[in-house]
Short mmCIF file of N, CA and C in Angstrom, two decimals:
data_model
loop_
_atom_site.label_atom_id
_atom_site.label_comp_id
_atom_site.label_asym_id
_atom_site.label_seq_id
_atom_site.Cartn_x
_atom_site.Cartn_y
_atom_site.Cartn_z
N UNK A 7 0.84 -1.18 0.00
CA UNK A 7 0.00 0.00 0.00
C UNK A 7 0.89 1.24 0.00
N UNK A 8 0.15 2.52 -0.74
CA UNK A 8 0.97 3.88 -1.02
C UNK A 8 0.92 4.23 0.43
N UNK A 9 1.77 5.09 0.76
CA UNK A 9 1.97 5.94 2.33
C UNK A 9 2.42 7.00 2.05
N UNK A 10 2.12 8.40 2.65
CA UNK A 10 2.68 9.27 2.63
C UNK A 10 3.53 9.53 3.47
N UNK A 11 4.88 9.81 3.23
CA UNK A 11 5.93 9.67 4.31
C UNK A 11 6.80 11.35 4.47
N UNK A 12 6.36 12.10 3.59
CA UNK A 12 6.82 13.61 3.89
C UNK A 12 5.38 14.38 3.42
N UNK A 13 4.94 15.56 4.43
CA UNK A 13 4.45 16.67 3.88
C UNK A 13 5.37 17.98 4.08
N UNK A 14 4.93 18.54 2.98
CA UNK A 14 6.42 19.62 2.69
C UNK A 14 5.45 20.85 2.61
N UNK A 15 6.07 22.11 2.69
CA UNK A 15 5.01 23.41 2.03
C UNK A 15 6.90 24.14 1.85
N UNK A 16 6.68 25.52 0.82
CA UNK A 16 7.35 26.25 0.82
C UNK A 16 7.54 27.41 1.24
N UNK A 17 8.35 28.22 2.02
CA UNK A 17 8.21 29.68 2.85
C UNK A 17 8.34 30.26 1.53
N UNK A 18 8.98 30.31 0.43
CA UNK A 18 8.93 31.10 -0.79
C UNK A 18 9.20 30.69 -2.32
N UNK A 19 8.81 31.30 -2.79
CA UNK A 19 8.65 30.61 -4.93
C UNK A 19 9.97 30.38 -5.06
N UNK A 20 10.82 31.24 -4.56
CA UNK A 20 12.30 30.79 -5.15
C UNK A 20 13.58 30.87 -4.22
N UNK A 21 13.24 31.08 -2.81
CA UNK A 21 13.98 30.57 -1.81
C UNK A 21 13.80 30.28 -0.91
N UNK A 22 14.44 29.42 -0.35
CA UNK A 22 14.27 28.71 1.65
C UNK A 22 14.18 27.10 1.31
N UNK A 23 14.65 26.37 2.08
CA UNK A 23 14.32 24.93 2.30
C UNK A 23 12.70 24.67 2.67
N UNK A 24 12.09 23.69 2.29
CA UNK A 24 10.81 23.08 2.22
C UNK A 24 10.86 23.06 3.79
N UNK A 25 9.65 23.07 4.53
CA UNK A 25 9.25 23.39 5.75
C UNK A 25 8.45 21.76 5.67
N UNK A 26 9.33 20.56 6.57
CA UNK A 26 8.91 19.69 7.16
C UNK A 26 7.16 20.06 7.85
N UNK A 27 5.98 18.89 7.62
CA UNK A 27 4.79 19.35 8.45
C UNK A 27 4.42 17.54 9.09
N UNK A 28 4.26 17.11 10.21
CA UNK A 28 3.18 16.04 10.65
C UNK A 28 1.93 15.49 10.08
N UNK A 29 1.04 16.66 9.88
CA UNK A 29 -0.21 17.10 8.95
C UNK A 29 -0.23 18.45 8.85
N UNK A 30 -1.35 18.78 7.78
CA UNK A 30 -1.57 20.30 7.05
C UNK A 30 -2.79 19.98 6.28
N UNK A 31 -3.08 21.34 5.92
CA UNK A 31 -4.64 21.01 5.30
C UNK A 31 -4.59 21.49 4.07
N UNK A 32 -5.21 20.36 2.94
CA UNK A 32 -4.98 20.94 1.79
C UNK A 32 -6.48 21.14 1.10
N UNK A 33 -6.18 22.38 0.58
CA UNK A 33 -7.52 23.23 0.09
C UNK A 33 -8.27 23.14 -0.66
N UNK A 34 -9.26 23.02 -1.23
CA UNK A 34 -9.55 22.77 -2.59
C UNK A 34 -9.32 24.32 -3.69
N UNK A 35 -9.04 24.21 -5.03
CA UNK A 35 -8.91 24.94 -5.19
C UNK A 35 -7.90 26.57 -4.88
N UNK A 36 -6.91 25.88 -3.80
CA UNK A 36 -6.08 26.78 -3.56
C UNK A 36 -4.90 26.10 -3.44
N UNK A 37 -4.24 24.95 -2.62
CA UNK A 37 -3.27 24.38 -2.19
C UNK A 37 -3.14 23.87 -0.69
N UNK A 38 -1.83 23.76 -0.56
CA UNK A 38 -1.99 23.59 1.07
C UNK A 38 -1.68 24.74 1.85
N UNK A 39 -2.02 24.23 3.01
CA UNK A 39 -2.00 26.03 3.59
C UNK A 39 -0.79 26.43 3.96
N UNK A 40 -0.24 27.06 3.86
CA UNK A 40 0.52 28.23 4.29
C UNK A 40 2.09 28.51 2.98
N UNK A 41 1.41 27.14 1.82
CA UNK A 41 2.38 26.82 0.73
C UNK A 41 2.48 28.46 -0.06
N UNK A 42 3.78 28.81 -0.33
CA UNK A 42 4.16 29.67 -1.13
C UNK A 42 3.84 29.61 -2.98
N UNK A 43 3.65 28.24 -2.85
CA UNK A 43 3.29 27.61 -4.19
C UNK A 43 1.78 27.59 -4.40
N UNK A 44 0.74 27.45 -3.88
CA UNK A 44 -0.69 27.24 -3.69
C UNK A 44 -1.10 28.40 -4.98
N UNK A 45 -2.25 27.84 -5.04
CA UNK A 45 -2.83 28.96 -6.07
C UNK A 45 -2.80 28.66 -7.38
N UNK A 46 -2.06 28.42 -8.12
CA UNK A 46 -1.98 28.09 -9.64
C UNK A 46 -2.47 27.10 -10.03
N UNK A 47 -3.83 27.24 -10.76
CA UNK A 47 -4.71 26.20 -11.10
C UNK A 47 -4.39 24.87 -11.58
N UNK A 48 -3.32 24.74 -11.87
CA UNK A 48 -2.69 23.11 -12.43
C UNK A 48 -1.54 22.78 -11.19
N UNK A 49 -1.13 23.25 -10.53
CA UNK A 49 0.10 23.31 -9.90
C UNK A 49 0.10 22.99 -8.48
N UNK A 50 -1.11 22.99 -7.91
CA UNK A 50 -1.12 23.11 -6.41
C UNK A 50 -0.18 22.46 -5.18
N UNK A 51 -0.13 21.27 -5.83
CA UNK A 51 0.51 20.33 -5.33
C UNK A 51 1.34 19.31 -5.96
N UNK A 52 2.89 19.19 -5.43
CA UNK A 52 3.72 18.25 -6.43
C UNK A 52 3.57 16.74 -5.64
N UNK A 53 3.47 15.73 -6.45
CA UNK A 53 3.59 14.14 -5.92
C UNK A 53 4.67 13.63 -6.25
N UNK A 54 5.70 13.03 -5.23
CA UNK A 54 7.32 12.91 -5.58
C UNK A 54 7.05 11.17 -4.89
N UNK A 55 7.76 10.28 -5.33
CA UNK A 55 8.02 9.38 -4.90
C UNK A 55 9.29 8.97 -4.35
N UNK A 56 9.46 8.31 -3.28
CA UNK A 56 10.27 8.55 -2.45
C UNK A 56 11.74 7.64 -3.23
N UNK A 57 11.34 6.21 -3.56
CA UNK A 57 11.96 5.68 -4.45
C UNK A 57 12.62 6.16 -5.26
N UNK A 58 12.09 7.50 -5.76
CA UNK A 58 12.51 8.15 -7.33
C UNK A 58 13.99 8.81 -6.35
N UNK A 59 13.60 9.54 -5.11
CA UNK A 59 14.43 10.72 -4.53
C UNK A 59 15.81 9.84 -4.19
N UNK A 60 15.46 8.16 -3.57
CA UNK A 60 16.61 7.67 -3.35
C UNK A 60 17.49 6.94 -4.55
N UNK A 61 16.79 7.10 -5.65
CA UNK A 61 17.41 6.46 -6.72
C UNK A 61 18.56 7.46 -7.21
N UNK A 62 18.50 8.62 -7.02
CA UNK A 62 19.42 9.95 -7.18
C UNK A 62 19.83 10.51 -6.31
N UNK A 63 19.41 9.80 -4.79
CA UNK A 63 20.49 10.23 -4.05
C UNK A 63 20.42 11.51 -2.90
N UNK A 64 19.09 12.05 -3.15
CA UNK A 64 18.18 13.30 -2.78
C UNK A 64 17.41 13.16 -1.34
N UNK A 65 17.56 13.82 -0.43
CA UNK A 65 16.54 13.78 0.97
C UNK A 65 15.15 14.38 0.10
N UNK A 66 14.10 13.57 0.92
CA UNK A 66 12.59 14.20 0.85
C UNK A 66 12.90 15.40 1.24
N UNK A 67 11.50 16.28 0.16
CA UNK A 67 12.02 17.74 0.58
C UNK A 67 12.92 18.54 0.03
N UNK A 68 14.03 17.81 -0.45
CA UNK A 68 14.98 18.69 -1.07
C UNK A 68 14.59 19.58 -2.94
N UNK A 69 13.89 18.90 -3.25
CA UNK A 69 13.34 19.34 -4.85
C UNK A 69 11.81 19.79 -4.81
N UNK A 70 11.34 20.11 -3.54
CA UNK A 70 10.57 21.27 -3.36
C UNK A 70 8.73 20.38 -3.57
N UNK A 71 8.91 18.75 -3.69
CA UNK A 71 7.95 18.35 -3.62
C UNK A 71 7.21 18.78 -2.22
N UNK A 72 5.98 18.70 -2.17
CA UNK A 72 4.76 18.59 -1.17
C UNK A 72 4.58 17.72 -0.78
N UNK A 73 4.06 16.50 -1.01
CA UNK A 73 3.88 14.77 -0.46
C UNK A 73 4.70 13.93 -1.35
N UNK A 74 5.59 13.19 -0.11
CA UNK A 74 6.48 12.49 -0.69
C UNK A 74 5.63 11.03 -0.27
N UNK A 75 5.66 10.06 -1.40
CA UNK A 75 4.83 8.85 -1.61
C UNK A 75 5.68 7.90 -1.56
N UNK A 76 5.50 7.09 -0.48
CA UNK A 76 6.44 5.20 -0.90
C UNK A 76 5.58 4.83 -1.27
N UNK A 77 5.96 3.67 -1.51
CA UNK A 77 5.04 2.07 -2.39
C UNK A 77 4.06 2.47 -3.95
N UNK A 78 4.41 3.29 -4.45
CA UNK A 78 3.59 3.80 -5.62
C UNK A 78 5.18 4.62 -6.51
N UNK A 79 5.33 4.36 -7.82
CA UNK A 79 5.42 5.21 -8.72
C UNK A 79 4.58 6.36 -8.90
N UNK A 80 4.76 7.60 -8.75
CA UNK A 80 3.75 8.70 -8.98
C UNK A 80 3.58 8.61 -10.36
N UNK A 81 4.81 8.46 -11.43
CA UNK A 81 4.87 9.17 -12.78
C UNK A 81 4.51 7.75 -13.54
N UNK A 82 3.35 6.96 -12.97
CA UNK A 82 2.81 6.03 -13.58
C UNK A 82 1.12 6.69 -13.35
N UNK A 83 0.75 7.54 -12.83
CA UNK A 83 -0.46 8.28 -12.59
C UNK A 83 -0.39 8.60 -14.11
N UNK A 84 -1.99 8.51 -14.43
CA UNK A 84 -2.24 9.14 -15.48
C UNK A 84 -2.78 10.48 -15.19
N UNK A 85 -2.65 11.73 -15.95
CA UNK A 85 -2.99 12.99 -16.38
C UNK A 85 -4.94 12.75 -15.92
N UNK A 86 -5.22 13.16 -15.23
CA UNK A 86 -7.01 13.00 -15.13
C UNK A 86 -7.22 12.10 -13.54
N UNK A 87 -6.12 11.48 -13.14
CA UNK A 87 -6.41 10.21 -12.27
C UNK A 87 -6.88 10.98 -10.63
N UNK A 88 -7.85 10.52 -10.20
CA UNK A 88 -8.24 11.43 -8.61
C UNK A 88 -7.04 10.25 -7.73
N UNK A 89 -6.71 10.67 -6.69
CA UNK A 89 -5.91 10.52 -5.65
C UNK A 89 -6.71 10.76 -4.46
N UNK A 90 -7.00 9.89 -3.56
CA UNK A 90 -7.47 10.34 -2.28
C UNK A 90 -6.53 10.07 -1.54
N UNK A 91 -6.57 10.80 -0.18
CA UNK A 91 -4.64 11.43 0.61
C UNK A 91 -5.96 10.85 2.03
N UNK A 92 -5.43 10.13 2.61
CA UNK A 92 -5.83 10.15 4.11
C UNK A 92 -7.65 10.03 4.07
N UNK A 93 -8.43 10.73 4.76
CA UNK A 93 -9.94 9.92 4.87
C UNK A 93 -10.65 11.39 4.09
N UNK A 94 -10.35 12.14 3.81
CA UNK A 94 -10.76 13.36 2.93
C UNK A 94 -10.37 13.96 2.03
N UNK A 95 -8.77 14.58 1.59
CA UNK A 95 -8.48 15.11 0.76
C UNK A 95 -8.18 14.28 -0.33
N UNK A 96 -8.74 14.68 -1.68
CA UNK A 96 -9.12 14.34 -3.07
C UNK A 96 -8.33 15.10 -3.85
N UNK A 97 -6.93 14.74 -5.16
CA UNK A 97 -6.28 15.05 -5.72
C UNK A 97 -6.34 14.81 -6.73
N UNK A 98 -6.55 15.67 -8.00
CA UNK A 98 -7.04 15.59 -9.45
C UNK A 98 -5.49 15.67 -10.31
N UNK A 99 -4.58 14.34 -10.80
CA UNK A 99 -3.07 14.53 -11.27
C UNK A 99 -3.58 15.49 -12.86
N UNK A 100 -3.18 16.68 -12.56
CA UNK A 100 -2.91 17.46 -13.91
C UNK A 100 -1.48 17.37 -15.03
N UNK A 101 -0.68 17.53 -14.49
CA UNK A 101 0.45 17.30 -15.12
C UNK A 101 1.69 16.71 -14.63
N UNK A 102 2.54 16.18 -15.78
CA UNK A 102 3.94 15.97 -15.24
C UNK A 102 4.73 17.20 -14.67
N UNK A 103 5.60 16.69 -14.02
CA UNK A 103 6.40 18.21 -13.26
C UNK A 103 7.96 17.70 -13.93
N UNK A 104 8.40 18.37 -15.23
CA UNK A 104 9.25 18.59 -15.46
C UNK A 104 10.54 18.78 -14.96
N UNK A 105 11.61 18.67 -14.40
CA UNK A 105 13.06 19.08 -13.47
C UNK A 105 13.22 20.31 -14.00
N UNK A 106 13.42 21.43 -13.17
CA UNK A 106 13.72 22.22 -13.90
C UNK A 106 15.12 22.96 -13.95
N UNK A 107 15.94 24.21 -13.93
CA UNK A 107 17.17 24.78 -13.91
C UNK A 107 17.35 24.64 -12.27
N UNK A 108 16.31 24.86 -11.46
CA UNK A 108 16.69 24.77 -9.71
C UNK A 108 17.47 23.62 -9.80
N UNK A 109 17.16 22.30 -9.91
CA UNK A 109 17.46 21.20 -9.82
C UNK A 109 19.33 21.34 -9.62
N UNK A 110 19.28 21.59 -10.59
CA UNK A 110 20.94 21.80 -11.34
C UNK A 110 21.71 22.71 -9.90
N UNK A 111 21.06 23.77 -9.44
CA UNK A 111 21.39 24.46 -8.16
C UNK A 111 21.52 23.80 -6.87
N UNK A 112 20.80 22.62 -6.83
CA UNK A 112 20.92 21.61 -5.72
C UNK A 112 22.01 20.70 -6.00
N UNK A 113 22.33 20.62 -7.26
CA UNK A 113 24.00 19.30 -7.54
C UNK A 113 23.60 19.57 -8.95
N UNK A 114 25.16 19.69 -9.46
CA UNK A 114 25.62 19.54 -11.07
C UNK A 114 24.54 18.27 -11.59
N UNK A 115 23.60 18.22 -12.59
CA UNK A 115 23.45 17.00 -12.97
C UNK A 115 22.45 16.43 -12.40
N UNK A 116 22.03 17.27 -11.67
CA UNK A 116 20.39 16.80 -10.65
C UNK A 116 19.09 16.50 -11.84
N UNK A 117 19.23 17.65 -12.82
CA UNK A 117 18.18 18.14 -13.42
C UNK A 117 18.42 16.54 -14.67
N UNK A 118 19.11 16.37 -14.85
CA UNK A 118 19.28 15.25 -16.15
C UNK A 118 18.43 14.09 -15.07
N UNK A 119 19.55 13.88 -14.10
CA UNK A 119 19.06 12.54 -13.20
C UNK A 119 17.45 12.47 -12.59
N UNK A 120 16.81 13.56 -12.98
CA UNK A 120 15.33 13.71 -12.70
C UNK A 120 14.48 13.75 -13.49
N UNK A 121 15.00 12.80 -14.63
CA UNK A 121 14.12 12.96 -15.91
C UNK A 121 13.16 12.11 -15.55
N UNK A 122 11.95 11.72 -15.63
CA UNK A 122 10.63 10.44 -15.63
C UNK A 122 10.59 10.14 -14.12
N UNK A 123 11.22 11.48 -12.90
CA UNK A 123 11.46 10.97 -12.05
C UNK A 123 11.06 12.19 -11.02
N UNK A 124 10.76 13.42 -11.44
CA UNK A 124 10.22 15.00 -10.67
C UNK A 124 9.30 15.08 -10.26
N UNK A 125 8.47 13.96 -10.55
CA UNK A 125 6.54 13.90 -9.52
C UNK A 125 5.75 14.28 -10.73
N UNK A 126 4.51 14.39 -10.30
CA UNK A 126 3.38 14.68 -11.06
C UNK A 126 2.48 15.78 -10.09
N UNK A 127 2.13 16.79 -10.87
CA UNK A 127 1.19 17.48 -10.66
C UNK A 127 -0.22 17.38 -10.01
N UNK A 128 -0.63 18.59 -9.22
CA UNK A 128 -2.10 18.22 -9.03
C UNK A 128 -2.59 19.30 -8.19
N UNK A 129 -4.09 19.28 -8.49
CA UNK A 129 -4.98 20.25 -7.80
C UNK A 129 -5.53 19.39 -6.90
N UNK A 130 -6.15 20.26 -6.05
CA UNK A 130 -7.25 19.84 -4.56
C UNK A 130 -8.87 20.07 -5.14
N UNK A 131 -9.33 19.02 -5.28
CA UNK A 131 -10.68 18.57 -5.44
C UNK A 131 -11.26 18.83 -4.63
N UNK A 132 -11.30 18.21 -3.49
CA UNK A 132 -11.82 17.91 -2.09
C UNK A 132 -11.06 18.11 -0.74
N UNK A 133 -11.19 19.28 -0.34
CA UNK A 133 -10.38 19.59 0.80
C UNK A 133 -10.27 19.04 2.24
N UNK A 134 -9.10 18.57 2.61
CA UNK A 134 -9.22 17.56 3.83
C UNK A 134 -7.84 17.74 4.45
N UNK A 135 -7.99 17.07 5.51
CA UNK A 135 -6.54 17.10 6.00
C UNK A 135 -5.40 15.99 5.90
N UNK A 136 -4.22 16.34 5.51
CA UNK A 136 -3.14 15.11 4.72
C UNK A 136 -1.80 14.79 6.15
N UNK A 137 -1.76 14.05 6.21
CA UNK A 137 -0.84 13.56 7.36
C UNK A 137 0.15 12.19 7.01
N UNK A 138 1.50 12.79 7.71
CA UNK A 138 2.53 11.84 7.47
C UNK A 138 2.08 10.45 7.98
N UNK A 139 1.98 9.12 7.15
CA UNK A 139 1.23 7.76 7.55
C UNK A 139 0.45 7.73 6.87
N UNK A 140 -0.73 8.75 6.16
CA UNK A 140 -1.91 8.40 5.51
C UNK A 140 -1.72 7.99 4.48
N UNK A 141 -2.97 6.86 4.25
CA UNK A 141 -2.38 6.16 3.06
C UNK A 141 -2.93 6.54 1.66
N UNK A 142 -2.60 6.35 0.57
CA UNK A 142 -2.64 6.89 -1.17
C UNK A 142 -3.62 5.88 -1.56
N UNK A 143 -4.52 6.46 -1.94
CA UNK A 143 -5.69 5.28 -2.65
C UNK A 143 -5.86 6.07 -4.34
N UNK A 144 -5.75 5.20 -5.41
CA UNK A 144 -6.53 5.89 -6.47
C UNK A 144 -7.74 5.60 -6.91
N UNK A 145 -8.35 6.48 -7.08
CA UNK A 145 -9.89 6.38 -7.14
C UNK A 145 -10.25 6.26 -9.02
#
């Protein structure tokens, strides 16, 4: 079974380390709360798999994902697929999340080694609260 084993938010769009959370509440239509990232209608939330982060070598958290996922491939989600996070919050996967030039700022060569491997996208459907342990169901 999927588990969520990091929730992350950001103090800002383009600097500070990801802010470790227990639980947090994620919004519908906005993000999670207090995320610097929230708001952008395709974007709300990144899905990183934890597998992917140790295959390159990366702490959860460090590439600015939001929920870091064991036991699931994220970037096997299809584009459309709902995600339910814990006993309420509902996640609609919009897009792949590309690696982008940051990557490269965290280690030479980050951004190549994160190809099919940067998470997948997603908005908040159904707003609920997401907590480290809760488990990943796809609906």
């Amino acid at each position: 079974m999927a588990t969520i084993t990091g929730v992350w938010t950001s103090p800002g769009r383009k600097s500070g380390q990801s802010v470790a959370h227990e639980r947090i509440r994620a919004i519908a239509g906005e993000g999670l709360e207090g995320c610097a990232h929230a708001n952008p209608p395709k974007r709300e939330v990144l899905f990183v798999s934890s597998e992917h982060l140790d295959s390159v070598g990366v702490e959860p958290g460090a590439i600015r994902e939001n929920l870091t996922v064991t036991g699931t491939d994220v970037e096997q989600w299809p584009i459309g697929q709902r995600v339910r996070v814990g006993d309420e919050a509902v996640f609609e996967i919009t897009m792949v999340c590309d690696p982008c030039h940051r990557m490269d700022e965290l280690r030479e060569g980050l951004r190549a080694e994160l190809q099919n491997k940067r998470g997948m996208l997603a908005r908040i459907v159904e707003s609920g609260d997401v907590a480290v342990g809760d488990p990943v169901e796809l609906l």
